[in-house]
PDB file of C-alpha atoms in Angstrom:
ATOM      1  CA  UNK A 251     157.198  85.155  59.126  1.00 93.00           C
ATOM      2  CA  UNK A 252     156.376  87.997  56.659  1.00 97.00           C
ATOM      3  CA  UNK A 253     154.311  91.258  57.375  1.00 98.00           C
ATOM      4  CA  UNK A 254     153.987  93.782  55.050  1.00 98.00           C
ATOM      5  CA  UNK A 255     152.673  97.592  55.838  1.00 98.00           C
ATOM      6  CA  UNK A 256     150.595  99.056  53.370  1.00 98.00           C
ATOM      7  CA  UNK A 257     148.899 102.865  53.265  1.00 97.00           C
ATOM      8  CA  UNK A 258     148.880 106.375  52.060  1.00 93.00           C
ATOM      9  CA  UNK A 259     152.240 108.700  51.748  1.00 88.00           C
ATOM     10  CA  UNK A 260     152.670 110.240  55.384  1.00 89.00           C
ATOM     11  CA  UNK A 261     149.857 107.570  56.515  1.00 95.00           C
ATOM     12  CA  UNK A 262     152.377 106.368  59.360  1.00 95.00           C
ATOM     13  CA  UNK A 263     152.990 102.619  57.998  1.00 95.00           C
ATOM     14  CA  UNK A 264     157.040 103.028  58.281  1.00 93.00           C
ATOM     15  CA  UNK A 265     156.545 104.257  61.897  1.00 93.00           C
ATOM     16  CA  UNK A 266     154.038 101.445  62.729  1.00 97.00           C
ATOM     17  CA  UNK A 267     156.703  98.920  60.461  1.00 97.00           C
ATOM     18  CA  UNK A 268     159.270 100.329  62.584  1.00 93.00           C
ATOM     19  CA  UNK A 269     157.368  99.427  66.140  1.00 95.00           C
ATOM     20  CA  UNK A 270     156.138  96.696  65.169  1.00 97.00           C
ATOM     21  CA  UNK A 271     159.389  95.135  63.786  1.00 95.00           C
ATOM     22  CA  UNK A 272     161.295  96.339  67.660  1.00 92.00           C
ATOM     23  CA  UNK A 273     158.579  94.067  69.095  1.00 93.00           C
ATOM     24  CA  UNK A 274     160.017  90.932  67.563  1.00 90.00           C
ATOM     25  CA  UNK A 275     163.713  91.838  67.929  1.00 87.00           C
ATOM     26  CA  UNK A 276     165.788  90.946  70.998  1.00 84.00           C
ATOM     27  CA  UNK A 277     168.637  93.494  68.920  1.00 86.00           C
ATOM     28  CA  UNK A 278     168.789  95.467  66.767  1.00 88.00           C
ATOM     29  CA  UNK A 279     167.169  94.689  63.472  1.00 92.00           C
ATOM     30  CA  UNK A 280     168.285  95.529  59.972  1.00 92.00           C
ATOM     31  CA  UNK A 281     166.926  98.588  58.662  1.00 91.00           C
ATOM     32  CA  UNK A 282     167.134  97.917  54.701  1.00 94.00           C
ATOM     33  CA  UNK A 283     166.283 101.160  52.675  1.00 91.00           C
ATOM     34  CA  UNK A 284     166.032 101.088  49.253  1.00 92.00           C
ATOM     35  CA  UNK A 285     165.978 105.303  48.258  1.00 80.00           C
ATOM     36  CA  UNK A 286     168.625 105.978  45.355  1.00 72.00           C
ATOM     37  CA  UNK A 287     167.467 109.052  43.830  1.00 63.00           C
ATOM     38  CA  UNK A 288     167.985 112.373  45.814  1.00 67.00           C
ATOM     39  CA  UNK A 289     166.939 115.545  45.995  1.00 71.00           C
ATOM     40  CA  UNK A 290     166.431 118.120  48.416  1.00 76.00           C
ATOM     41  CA  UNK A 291     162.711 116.839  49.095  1.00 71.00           C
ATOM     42  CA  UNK A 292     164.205 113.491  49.425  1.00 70.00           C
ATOM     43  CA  UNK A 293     167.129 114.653  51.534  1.00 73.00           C
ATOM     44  CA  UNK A 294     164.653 116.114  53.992  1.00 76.00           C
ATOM     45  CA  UNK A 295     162.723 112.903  53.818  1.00 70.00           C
ATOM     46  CA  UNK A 296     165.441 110.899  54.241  1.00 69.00           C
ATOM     47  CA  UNK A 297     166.832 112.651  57.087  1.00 73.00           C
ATOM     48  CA  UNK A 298     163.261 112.647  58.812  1.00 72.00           C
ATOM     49  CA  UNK A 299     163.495 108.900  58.641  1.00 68.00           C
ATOM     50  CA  UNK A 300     166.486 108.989  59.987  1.00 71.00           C
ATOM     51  CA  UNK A 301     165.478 110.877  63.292  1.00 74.00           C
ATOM     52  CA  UNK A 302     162.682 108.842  63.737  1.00 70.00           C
ATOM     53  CA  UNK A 303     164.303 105.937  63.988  1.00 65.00           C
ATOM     54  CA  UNK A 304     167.405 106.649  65.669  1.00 69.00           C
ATOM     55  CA  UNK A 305     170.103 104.223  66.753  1.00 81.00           C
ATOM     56  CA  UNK A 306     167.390 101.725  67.283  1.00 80.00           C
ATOM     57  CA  UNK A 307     168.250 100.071  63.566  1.00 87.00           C
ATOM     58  CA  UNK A 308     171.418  98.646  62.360  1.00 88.00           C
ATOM     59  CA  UNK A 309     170.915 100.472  58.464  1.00 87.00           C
ATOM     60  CA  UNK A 310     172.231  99.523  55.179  1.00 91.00           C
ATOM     61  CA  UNK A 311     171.296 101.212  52.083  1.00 88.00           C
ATOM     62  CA  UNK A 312     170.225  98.919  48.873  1.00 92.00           C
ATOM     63  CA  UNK A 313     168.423 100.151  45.807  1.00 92.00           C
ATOM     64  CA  UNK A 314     168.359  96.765  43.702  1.00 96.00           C
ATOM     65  CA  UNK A 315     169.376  93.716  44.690  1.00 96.00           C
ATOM     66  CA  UNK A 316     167.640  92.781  48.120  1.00 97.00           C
ATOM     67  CA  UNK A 317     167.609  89.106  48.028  1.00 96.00           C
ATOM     68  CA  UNK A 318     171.753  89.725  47.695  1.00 95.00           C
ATOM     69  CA  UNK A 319     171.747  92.168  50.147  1.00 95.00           C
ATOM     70  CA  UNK A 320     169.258  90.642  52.613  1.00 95.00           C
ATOM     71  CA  UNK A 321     171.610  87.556  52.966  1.00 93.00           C
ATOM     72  CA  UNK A 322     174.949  89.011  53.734  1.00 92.00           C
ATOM     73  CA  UNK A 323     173.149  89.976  56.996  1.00 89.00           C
ATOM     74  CA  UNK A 324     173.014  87.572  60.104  1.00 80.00           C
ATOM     75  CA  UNK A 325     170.739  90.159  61.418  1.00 71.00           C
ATOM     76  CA  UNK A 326     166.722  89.304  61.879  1.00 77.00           C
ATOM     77  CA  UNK A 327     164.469  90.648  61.631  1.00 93.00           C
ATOM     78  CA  UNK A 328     164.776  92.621  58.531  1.00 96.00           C
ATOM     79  CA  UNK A 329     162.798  95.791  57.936  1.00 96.00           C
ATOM     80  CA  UNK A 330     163.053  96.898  53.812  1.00 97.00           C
ATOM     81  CA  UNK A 331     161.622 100.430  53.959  1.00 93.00           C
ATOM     82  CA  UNK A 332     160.199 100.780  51.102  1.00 92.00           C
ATOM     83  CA  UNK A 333     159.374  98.524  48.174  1.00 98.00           C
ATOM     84  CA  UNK A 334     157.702 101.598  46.361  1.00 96.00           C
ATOM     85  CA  UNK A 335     161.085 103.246  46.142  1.00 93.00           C
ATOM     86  CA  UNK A 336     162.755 100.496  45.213  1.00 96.00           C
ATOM     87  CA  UNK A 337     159.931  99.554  42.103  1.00 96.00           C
ATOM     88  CA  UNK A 338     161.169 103.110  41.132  1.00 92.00           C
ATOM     89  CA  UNK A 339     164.436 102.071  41.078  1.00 93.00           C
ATOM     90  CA  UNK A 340     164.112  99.158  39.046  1.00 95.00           C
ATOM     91  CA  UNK A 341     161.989 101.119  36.525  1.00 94.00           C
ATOM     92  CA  UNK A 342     164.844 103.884  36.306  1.00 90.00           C
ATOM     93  CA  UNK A 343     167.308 101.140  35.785  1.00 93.00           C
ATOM     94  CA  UNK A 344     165.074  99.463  32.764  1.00 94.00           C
ATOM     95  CA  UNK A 345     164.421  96.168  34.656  1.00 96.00           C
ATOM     96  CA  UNK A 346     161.045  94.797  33.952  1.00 95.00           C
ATOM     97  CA  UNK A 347     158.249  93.332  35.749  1.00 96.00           C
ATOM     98  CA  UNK A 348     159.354  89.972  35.304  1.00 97.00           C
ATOM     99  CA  UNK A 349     162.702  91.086  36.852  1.00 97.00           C
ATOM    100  CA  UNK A 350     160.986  92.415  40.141  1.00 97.00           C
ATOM    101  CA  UNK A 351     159.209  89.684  40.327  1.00 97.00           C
ATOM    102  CA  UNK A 352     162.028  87.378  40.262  1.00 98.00           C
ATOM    103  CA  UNK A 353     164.248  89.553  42.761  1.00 97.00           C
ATOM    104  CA  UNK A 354     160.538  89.483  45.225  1.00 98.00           C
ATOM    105  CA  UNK A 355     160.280  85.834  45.035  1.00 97.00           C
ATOM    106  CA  UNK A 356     163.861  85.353  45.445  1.00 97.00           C
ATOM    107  CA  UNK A 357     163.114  87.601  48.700  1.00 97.00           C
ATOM    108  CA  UNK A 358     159.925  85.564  49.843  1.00 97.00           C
ATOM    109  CA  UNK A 359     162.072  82.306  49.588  1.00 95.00           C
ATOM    110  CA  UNK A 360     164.581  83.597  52.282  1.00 93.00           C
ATOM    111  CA  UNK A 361     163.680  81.852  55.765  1.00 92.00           C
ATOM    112  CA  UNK A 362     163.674  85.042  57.494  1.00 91.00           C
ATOM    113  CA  UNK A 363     161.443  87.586  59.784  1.00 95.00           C
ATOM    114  CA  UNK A 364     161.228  89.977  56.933  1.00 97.00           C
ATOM    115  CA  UNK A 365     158.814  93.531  57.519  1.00 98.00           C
ATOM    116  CA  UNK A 366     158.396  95.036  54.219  1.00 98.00           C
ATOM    117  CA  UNK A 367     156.627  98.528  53.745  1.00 98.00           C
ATOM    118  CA  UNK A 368     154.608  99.667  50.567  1.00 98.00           C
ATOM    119  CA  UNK A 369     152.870 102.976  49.441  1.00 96.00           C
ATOM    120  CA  UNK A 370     149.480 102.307  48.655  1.00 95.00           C
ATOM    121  CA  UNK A 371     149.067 104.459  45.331  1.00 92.00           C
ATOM    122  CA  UNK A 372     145.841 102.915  43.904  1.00 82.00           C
ATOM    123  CA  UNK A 373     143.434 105.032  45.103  1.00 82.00           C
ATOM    124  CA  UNK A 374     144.036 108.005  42.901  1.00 78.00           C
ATOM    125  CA  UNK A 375     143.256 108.743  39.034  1.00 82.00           C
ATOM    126  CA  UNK A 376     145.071 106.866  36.436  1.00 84.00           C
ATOM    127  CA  UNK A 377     148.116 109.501  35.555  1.00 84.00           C
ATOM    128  CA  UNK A 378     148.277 111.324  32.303  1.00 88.00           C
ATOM    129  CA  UNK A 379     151.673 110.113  31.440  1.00 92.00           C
ATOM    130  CA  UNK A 380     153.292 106.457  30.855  1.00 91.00           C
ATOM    131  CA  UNK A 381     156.156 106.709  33.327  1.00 89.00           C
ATOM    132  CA  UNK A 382     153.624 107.139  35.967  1.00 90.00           C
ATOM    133  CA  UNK A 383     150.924 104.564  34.688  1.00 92.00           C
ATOM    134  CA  UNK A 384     153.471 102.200  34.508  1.00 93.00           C
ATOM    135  CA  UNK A 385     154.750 103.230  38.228  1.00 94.00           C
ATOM    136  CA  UNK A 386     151.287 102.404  39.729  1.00 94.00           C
ATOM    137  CA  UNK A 387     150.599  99.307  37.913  1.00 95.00           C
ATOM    138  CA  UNK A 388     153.803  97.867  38.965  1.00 96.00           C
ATOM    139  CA  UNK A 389     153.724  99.195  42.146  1.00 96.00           C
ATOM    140  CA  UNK A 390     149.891  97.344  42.682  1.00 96.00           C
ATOM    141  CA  UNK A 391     151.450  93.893  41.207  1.00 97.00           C
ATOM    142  CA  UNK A 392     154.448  93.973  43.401  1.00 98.00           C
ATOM    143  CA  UNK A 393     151.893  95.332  46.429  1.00 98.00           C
ATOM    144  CA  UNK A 394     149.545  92.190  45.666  1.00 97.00           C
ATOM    145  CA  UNK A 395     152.584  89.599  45.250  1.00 98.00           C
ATOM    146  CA  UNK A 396     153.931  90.305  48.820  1.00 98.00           C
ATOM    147  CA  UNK A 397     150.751  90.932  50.167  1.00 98.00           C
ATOM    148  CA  UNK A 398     149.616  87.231  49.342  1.00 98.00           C
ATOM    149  CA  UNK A 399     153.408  85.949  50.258  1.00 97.00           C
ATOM    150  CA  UNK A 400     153.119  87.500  53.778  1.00 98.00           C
ATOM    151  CA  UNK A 401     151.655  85.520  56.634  1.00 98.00           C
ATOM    152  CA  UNK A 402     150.424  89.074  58.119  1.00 98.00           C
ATOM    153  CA  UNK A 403     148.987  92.452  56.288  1.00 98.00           C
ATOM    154  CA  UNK A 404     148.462  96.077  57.444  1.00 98.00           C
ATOM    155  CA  UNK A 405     146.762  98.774  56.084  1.00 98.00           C
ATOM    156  CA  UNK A 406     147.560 102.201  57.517  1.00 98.00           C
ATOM    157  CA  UNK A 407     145.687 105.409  57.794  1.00 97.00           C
ATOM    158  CA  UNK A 408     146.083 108.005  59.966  1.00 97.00           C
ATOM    159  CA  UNK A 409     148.879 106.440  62.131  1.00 97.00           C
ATOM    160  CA  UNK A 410     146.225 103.823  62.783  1.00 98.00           C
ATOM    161  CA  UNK A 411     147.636  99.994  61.598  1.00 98.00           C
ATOM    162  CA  UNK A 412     144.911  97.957  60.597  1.00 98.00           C
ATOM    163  CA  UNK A 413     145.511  94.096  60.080  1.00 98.00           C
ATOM    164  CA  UNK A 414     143.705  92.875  56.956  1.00 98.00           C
ATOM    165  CA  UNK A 415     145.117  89.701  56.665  1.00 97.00           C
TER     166      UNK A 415
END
């Protein structure tokens, strides 16, 4: 089974991922996160993550390759926190849509109890600059792929998890 977590930055979808995936775990599940770029606003996020999930996750840190990294674990279910980061990622490194796309499906194909967690960022303006455009519009494909892969979808706002599918 597949469930992804969709909503707003600080909306509470990792925190409602993170229940939700203890629920369906007789140990402790794989924490995948996919941040690569730091800062001391990421640090701070990171680290914020980190405290809210305690030693209740068994984490490894991946910011490309999740199909590769998702099967050297035994461990299920897997929690990849968060695909928005890791779109970044693949934009920073100059791999293209059809790239994520691949490495996704190559995810989705994996018979395991994945939980996957997205920023919703669709609701703003359209950005003044490319980077960004390009950002959100990959961001909304990759959101929409996963979202019609996944047997179960969430939308998140205000700490409150919605299913929508």
């Amino acid at each position: 089974m597949k469930t992804l977590f969709i909503g707003g930055i600080k909306s509470g979808k990792s925190l409602n991922a993170e229940k939700y995936i203890q629920k369906l775990s007789k140990s402790k599940p794989l924490y995948l996160a996919t941040t690569e770029f730091i800062d001391e606003g990421m640090q701070e996020r990171i680290d914020a993550h980190k405290a809210q999930r305690q030693d209740r996750f068994i984490t490894v840190e991946e910011a490309l390759e999740l199909s590769k990294e998702i099967q050297k674990h035994e461990q299920s279910p897997i929690l990849v926190e968060c695909l928005s980061i890791w779109v970044n990622n693949m934009l920073y490194h100059q791999k293209g849509v059809d790239d994520m796309i691949a490495e996704i499906n190559s995810v989705m194909m994996q018979d395991r109890e994945i939980v996957f967690v997205i920023n919703d960022v669709s609701c703003g303006v359209i950005p003044d600059n490319k980077l960004a455009r390009d950002f959100v519009d990959v961001n909304g494909k990759i959101a929409q792929l996963v979202a019609s892969e996944c047997d179960a979808v969430y939308h998140v706002v205000a700490g409150i998890a919605t299913q929508i599918k």
